[in-house]
PDB file of C-alpha atoms in Angstrom:
ATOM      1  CA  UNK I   9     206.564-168.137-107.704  1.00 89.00           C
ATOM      2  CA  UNK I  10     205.743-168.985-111.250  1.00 93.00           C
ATOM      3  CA  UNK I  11     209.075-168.334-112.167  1.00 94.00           C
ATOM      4  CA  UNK I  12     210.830-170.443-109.511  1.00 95.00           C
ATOM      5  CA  UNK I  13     208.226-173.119-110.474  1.00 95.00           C
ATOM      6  CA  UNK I  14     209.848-173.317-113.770  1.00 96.00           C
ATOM      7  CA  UNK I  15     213.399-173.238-112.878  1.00 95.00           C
ATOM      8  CA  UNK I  16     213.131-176.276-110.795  1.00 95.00           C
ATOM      9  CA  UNK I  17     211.046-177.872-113.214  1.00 93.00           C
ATOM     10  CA  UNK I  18     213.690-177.476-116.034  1.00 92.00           C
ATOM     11  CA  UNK I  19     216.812-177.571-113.668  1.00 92.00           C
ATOM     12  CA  UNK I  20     215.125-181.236-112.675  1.00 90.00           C
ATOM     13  CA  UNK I  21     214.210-182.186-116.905  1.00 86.00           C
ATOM     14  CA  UNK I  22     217.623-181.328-117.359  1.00 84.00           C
ATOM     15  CA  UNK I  23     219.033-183.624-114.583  1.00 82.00           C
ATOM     16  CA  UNK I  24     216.255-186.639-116.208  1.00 80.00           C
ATOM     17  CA  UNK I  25     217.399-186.077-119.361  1.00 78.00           C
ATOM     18  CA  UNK I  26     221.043-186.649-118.844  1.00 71.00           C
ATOM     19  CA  UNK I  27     220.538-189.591-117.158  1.00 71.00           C
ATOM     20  CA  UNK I  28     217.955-191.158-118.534  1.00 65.00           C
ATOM     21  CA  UNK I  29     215.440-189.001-120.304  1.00 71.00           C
ATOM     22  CA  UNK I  30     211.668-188.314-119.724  1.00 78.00           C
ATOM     23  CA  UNK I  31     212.215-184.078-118.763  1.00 83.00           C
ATOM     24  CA  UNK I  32     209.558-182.971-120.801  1.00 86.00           C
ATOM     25  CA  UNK I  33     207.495-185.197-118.192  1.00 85.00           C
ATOM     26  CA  UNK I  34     208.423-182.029-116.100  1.00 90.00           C
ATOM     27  CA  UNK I  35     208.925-178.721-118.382  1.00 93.00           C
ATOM     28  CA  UNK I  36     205.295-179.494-120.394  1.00 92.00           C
ATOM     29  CA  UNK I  37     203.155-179.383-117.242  1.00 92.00           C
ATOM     30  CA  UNK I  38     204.994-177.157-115.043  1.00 94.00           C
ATOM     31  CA  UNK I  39     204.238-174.480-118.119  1.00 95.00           C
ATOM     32  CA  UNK I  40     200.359-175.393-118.269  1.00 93.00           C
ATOM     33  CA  UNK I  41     200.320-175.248-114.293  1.00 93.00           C
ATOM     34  CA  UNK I  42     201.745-171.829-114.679  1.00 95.00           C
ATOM     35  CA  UNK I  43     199.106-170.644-117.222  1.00 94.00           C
ATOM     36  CA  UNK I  44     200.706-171.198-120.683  1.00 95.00           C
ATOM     37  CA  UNK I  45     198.185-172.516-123.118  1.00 94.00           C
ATOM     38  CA  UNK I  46     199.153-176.423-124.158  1.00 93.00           C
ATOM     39  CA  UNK I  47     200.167-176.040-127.482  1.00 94.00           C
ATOM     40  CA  UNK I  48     201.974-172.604-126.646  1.00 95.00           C
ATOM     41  CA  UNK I  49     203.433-174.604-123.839  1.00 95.00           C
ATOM     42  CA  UNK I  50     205.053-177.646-125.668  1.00 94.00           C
ATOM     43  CA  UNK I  51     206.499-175.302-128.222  1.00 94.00           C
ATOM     44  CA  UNK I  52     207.961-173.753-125.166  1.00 95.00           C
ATOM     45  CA  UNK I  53     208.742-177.073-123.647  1.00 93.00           C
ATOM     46  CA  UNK I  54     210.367-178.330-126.748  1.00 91.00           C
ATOM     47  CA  UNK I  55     212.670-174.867-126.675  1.00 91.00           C
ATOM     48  CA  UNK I  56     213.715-175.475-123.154  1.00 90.00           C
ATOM     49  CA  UNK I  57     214.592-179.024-123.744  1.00 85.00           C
ATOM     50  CA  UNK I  58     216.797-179.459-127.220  1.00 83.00           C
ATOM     51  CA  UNK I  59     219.819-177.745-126.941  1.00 80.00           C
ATOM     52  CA  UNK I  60     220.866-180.791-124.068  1.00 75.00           C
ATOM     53  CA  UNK I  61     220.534-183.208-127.361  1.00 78.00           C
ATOM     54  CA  UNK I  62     223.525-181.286-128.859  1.00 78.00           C
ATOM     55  CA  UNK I  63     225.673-182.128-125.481  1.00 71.00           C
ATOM     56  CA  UNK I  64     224.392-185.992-125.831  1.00 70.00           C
ATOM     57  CA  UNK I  65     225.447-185.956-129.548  1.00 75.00           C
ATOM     58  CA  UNK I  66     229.319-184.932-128.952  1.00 76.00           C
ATOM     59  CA  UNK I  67     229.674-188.198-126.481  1.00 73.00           C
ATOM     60  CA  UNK I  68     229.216-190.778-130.022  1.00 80.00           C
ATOM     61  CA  UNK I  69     231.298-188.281-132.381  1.00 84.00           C
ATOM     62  CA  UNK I  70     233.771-191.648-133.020  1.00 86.00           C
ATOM     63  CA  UNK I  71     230.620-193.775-133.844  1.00 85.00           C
ATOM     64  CA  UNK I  72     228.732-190.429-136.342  1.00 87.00           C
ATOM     65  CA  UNK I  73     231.889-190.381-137.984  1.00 90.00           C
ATOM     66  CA  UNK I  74     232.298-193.662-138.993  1.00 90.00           C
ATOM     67  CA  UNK I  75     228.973-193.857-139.749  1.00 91.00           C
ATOM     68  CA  UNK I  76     227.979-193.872-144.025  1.00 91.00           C
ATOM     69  CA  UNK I  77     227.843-190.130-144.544  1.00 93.00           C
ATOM     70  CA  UNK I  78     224.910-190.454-147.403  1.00 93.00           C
ATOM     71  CA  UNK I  79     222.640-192.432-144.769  1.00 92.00           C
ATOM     72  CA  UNK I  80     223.225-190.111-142.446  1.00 93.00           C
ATOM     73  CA  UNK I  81     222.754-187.148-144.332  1.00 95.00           C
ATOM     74  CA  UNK I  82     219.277-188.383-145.312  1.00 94.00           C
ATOM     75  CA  UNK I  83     218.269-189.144-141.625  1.00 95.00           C
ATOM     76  CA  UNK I  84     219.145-185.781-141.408  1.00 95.00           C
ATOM     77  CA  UNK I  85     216.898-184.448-144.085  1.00 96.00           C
ATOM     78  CA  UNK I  86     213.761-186.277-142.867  1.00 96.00           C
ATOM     79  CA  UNK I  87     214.691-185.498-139.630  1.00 96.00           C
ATOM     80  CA  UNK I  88     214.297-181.504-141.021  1.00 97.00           C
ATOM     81  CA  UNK I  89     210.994-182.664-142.983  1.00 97.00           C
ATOM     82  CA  UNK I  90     209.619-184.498-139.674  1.00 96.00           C
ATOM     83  CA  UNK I  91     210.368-181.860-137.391  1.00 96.00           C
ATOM     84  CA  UNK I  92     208.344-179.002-139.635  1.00 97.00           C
ATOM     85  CA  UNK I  93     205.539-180.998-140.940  1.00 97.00           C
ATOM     86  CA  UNK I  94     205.208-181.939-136.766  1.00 96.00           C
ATOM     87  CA  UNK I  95     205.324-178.534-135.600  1.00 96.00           C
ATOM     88  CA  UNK I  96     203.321-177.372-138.380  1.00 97.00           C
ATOM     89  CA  UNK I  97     200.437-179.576-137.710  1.00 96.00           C
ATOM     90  CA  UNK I  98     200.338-178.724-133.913  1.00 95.00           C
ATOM     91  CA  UNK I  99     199.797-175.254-135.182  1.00 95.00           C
ATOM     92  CA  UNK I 100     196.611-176.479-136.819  1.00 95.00           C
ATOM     93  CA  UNK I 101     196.080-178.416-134.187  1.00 95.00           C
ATOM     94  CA  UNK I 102     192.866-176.783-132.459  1.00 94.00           C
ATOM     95  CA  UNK I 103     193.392-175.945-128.927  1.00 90.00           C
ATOM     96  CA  UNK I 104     190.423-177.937-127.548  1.00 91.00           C
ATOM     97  CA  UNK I 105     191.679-181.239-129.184  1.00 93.00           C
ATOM     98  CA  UNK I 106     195.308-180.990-128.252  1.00 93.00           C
ATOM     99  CA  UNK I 107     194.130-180.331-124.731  1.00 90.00           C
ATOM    100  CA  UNK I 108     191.908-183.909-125.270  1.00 92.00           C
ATOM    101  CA  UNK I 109     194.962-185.470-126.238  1.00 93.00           C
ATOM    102  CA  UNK I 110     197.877-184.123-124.030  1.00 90.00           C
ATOM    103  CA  UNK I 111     196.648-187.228-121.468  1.00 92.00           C
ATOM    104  CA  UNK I 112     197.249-189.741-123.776  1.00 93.00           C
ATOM    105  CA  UNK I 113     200.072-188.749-125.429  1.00 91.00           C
ATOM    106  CA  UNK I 114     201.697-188.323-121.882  1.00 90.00           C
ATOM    107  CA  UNK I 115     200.754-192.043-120.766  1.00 91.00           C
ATOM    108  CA  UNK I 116     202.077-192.987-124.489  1.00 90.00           C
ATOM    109  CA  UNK I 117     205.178-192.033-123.755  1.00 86.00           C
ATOM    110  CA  UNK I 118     205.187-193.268-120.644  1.00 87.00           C
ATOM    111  CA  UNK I 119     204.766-196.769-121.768  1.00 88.00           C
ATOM    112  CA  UNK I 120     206.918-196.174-123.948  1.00 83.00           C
ATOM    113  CA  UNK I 121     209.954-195.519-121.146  1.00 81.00           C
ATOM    114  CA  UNK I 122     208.654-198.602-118.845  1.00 85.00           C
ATOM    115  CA  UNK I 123     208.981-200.791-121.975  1.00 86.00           C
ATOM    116  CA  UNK I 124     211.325-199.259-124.227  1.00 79.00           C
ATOM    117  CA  UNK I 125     213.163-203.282-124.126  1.00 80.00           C
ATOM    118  CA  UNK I 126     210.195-204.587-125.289  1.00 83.00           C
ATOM    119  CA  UNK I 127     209.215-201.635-127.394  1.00 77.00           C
ATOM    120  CA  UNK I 128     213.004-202.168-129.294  1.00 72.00           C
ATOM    121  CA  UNK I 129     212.639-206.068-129.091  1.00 79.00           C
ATOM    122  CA  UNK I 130     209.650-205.915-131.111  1.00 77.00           C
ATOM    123  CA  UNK I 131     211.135-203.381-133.186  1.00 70.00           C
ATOM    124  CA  UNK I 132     214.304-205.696-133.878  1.00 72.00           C
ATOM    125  CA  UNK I 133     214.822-206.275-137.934  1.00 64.00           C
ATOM    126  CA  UNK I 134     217.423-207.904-140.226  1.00 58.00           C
ATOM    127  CA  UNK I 135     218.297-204.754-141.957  1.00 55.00           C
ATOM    128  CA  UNK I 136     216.727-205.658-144.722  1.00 64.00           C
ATOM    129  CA  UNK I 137     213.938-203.276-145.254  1.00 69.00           C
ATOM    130  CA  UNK I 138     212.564-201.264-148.401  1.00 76.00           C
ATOM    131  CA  UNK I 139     213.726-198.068-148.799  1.00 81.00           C
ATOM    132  CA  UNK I 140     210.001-196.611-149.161  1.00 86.00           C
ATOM    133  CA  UNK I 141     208.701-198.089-145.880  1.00 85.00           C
ATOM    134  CA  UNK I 142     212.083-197.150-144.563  1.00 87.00           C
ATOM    135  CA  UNK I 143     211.599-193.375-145.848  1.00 91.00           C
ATOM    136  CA  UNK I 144     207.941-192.993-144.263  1.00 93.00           C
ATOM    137  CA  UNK I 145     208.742-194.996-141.127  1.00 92.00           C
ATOM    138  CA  UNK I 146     211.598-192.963-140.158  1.00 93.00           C
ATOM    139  CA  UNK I 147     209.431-189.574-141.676  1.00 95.00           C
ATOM    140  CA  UNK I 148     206.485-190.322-139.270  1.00 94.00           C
ATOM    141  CA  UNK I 149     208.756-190.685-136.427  1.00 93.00           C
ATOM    142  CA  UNK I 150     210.281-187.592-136.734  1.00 95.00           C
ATOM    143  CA  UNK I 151     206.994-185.765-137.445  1.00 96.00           C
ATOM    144  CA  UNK I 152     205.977-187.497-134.258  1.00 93.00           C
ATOM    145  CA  UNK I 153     208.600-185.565-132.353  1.00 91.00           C
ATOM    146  CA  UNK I 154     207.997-182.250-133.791  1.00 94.00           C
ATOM    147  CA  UNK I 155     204.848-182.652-132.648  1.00 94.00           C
ATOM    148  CA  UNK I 156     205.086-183.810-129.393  1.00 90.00           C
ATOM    149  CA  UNK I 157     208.758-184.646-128.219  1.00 78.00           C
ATOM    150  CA  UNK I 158     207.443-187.001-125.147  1.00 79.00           C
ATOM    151  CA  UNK I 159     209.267-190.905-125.502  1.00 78.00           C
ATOM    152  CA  UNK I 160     210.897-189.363-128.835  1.00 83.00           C
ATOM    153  CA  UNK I 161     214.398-191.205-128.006  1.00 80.00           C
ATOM    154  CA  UNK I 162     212.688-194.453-126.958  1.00 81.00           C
ATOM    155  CA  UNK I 163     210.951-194.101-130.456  1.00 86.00           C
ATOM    156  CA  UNK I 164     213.966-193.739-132.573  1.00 88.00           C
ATOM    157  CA  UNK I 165     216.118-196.109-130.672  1.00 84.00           C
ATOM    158  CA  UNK I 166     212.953-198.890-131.872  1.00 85.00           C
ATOM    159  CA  UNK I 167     213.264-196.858-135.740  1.00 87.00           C
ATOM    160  CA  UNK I 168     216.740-197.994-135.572  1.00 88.00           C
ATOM    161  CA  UNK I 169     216.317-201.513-134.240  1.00 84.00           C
ATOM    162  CA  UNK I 170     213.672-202.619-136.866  1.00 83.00           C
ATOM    163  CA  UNK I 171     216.008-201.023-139.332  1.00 84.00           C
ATOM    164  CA  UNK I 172     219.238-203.290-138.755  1.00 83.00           C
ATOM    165  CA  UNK I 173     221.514-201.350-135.965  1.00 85.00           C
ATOM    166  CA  UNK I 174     223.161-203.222-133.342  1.00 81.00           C
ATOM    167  CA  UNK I 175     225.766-200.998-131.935  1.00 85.00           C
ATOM    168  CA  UNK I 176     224.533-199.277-129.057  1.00 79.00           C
ATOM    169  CA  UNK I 177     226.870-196.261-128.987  1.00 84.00           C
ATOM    170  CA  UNK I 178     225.659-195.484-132.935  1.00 88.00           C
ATOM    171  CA  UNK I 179     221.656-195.722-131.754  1.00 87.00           C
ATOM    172  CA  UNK I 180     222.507-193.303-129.294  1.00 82.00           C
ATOM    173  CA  UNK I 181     224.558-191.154-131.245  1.00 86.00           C
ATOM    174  CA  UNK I 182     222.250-191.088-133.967  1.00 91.00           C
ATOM    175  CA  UNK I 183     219.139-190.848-131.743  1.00 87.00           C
ATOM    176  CA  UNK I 184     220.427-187.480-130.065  1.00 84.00           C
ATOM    177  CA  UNK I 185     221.825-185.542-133.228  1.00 90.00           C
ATOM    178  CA  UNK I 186     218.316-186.502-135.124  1.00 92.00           C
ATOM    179  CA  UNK I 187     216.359-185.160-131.922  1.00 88.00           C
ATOM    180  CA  UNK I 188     218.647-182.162-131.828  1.00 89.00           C
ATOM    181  CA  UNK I 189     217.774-181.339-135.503  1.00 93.00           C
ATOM    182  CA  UNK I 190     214.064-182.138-135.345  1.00 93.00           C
ATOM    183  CA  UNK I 191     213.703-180.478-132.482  1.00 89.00           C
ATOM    184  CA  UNK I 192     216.155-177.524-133.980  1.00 93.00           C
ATOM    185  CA  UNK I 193     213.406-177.438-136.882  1.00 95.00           C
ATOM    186  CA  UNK I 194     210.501-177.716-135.216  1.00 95.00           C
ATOM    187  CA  UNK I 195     211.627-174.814-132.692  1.00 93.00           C
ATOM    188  CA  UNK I 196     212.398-172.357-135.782  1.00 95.00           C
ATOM    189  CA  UNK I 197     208.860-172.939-136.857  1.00 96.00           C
ATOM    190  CA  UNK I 198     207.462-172.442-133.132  1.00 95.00           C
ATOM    191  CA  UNK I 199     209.405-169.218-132.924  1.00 94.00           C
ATOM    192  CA  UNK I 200     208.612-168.301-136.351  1.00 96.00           C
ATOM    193  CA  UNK I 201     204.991-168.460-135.710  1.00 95.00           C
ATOM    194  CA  UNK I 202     205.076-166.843-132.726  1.00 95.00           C
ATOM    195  CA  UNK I 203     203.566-169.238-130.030  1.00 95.00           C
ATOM    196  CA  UNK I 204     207.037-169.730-128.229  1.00 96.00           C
ATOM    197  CA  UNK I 205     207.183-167.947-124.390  1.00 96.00           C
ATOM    198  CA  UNK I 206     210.706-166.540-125.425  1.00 95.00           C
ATOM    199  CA  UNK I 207     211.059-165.535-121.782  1.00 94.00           C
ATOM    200  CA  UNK I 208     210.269-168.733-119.628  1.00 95.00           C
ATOM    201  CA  UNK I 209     212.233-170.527-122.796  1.00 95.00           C
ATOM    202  CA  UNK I 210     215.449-168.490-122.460  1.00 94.00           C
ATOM    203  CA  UNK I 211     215.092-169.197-118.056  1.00 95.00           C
ATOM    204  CA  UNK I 212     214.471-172.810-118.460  1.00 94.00           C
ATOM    205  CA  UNK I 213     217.007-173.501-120.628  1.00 92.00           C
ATOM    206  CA  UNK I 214     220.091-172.116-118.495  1.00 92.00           C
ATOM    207  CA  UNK I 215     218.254-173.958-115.743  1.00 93.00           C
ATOM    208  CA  UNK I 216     218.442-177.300-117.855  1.00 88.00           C
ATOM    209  CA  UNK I 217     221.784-177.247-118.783  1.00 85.00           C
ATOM    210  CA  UNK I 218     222.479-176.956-115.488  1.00 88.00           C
ATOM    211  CA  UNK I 219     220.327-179.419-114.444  1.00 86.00           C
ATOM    212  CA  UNK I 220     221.840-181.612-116.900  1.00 80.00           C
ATOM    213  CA  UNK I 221     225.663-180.953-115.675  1.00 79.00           C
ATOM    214  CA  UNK I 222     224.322-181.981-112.556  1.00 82.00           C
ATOM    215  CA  UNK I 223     222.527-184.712-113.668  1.00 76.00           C
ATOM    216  CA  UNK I 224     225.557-186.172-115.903  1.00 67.00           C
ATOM    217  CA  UNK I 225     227.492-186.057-112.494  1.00 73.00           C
ATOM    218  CA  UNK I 226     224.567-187.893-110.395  1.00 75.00           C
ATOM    219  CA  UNK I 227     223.935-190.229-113.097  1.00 64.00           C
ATOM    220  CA  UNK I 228     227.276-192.236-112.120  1.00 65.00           C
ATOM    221  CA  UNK I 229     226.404-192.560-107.851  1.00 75.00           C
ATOM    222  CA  UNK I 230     222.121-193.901-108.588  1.00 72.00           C
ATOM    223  CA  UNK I 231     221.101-196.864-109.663  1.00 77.00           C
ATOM    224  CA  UNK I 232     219.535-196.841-113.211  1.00 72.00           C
ATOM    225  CA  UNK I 233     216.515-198.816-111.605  1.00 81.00           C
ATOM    226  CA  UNK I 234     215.937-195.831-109.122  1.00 82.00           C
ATOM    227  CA  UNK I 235     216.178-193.469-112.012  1.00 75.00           C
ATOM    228  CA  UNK I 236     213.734-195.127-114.616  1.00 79.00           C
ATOM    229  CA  UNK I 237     211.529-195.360-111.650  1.00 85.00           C
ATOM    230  CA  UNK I 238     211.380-191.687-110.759  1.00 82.00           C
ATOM    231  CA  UNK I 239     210.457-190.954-114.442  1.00 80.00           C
ATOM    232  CA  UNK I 240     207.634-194.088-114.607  1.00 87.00           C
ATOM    233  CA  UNK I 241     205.946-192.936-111.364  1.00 89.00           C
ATOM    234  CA  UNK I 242     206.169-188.919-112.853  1.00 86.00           C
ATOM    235  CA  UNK I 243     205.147-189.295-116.468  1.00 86.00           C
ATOM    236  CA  UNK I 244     201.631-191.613-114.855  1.00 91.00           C
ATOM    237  CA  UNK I 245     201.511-188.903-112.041  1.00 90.00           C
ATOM    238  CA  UNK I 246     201.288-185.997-114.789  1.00 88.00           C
ATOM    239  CA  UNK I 247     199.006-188.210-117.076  1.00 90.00           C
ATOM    240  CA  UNK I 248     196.620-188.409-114.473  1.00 91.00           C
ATOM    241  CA  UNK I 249     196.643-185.117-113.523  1.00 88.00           C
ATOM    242  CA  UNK I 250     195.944-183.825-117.142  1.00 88.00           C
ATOM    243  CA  UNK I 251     193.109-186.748-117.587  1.00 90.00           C
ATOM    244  CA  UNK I 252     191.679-185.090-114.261  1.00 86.00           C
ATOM    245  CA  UNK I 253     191.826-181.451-115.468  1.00 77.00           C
ATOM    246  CA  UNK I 254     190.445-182.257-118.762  1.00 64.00           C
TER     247      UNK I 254
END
């Protein structure tokens, strides 16, 4: 049962995430429900999850390539930093406090999907910012997702906004290949320190690449509103849930 739990659960994150994002609303809890520890169980969430980034990346390969290969490659490199110094502090994260926290950072990223206009509205910037505060900014976002992956794309596509981009295609090109390699380096240290359910990880990752074939297929016959709704109503569902248990 616990395995067929997770299947579903990742087949279904895979489907979200392909058409518009929000499956770790899914893989996260439906690993706690099944008895992983939380921190063991994001690690394990955040395996199950990245390799669909790779899949989103190849869809903006014309905009990456035209894109200034020094900026890039330094995204790139704090993407790397982020996604360590994130994993590495949920590792010395206690147990008790991440469980404390899990809520909030659930309903955080949850407001973060309902409003992600508003969230890259306020976020919108001339391009003209200093190349320290650009640095940390972008370094603390990427931590952020190494840490906990939830609203991680919603997040970047506001780095970018208050940074100058306008071309949508680019954001989203750039926001999948820096949550592919974030993720990439935060699940190297997760497996590295041994926390990572290599089992369940391996299952739910065929079952979200299916999910996300699936989903890329679906994705053209629903309404985006029906879609963004599903996720809202799941990601406050599973908040409350966690705020109830803890």
């Amino acid at each position: 049962m616990d395995l067929i739990i997770l299947i579903i659960a990742a087949f279904l994150a895979g489907g979200l995430n392909a058409i518009a994002g929000g499956g770790s609303f899914l893989t996260f809890p439906a690993l706690v429900f099944v008895g992983v520890p939380p921190i063991a169980a994001n690690a394990t969430s955040a395996v199950a999850v990245f390799p669909g980034y790779l899949s989103g990346a190849m869809g903006f390969l014309k905009e990456l390539r035209e894109f200034d290969r020094r900026e890039l490659a330094i995204l790139l490199i704090l993407s790397v930093i982020g996604g360590v110094a994130g994993a590495l502090l949920l590792l010395v994260t206690p147990s008790e406090i991440f469980t404390f926290i899990v809520p909030w950072l659930l309903l955080f990223a949850t407001f973060l999907f309902a409003f992600d206009k508003q969230v890259r509205s306020l976020a919108t910037g001339k391009g003209d910012v200093h190349p320290v505060s650009k640095t940390l900014v972008t370094l603390g976002v990427t931590t952020y997702g190494g840490y906990f992956n939830g609203g991680l794309g919603i997040v970047l596509l506001a780095l970018f906004s208050g940074l100058g981009f306008r071309d949508i295609n680019l954001m989203n090109g750039l926001k999948n290949v820096l949550s592919f390699i974030l993720s990439g380096a935060s699940v190297v240290t997760f497996l590295l320190a041994g926390i990572v359910y290599v089992p369940e990880a391996i299952v739910m990752m065929i079952a979200a690449t299916a999910g996300g074939y699936v989903g890329a297929r679906l994705a053209r016959r629903m309404s985006m509103h029906t879609v963004r709704t599903i996720v809202i109503v799941v990601g406050l569902v599973m908040s409350v849930a966690f705020f109830l248990q803890g």
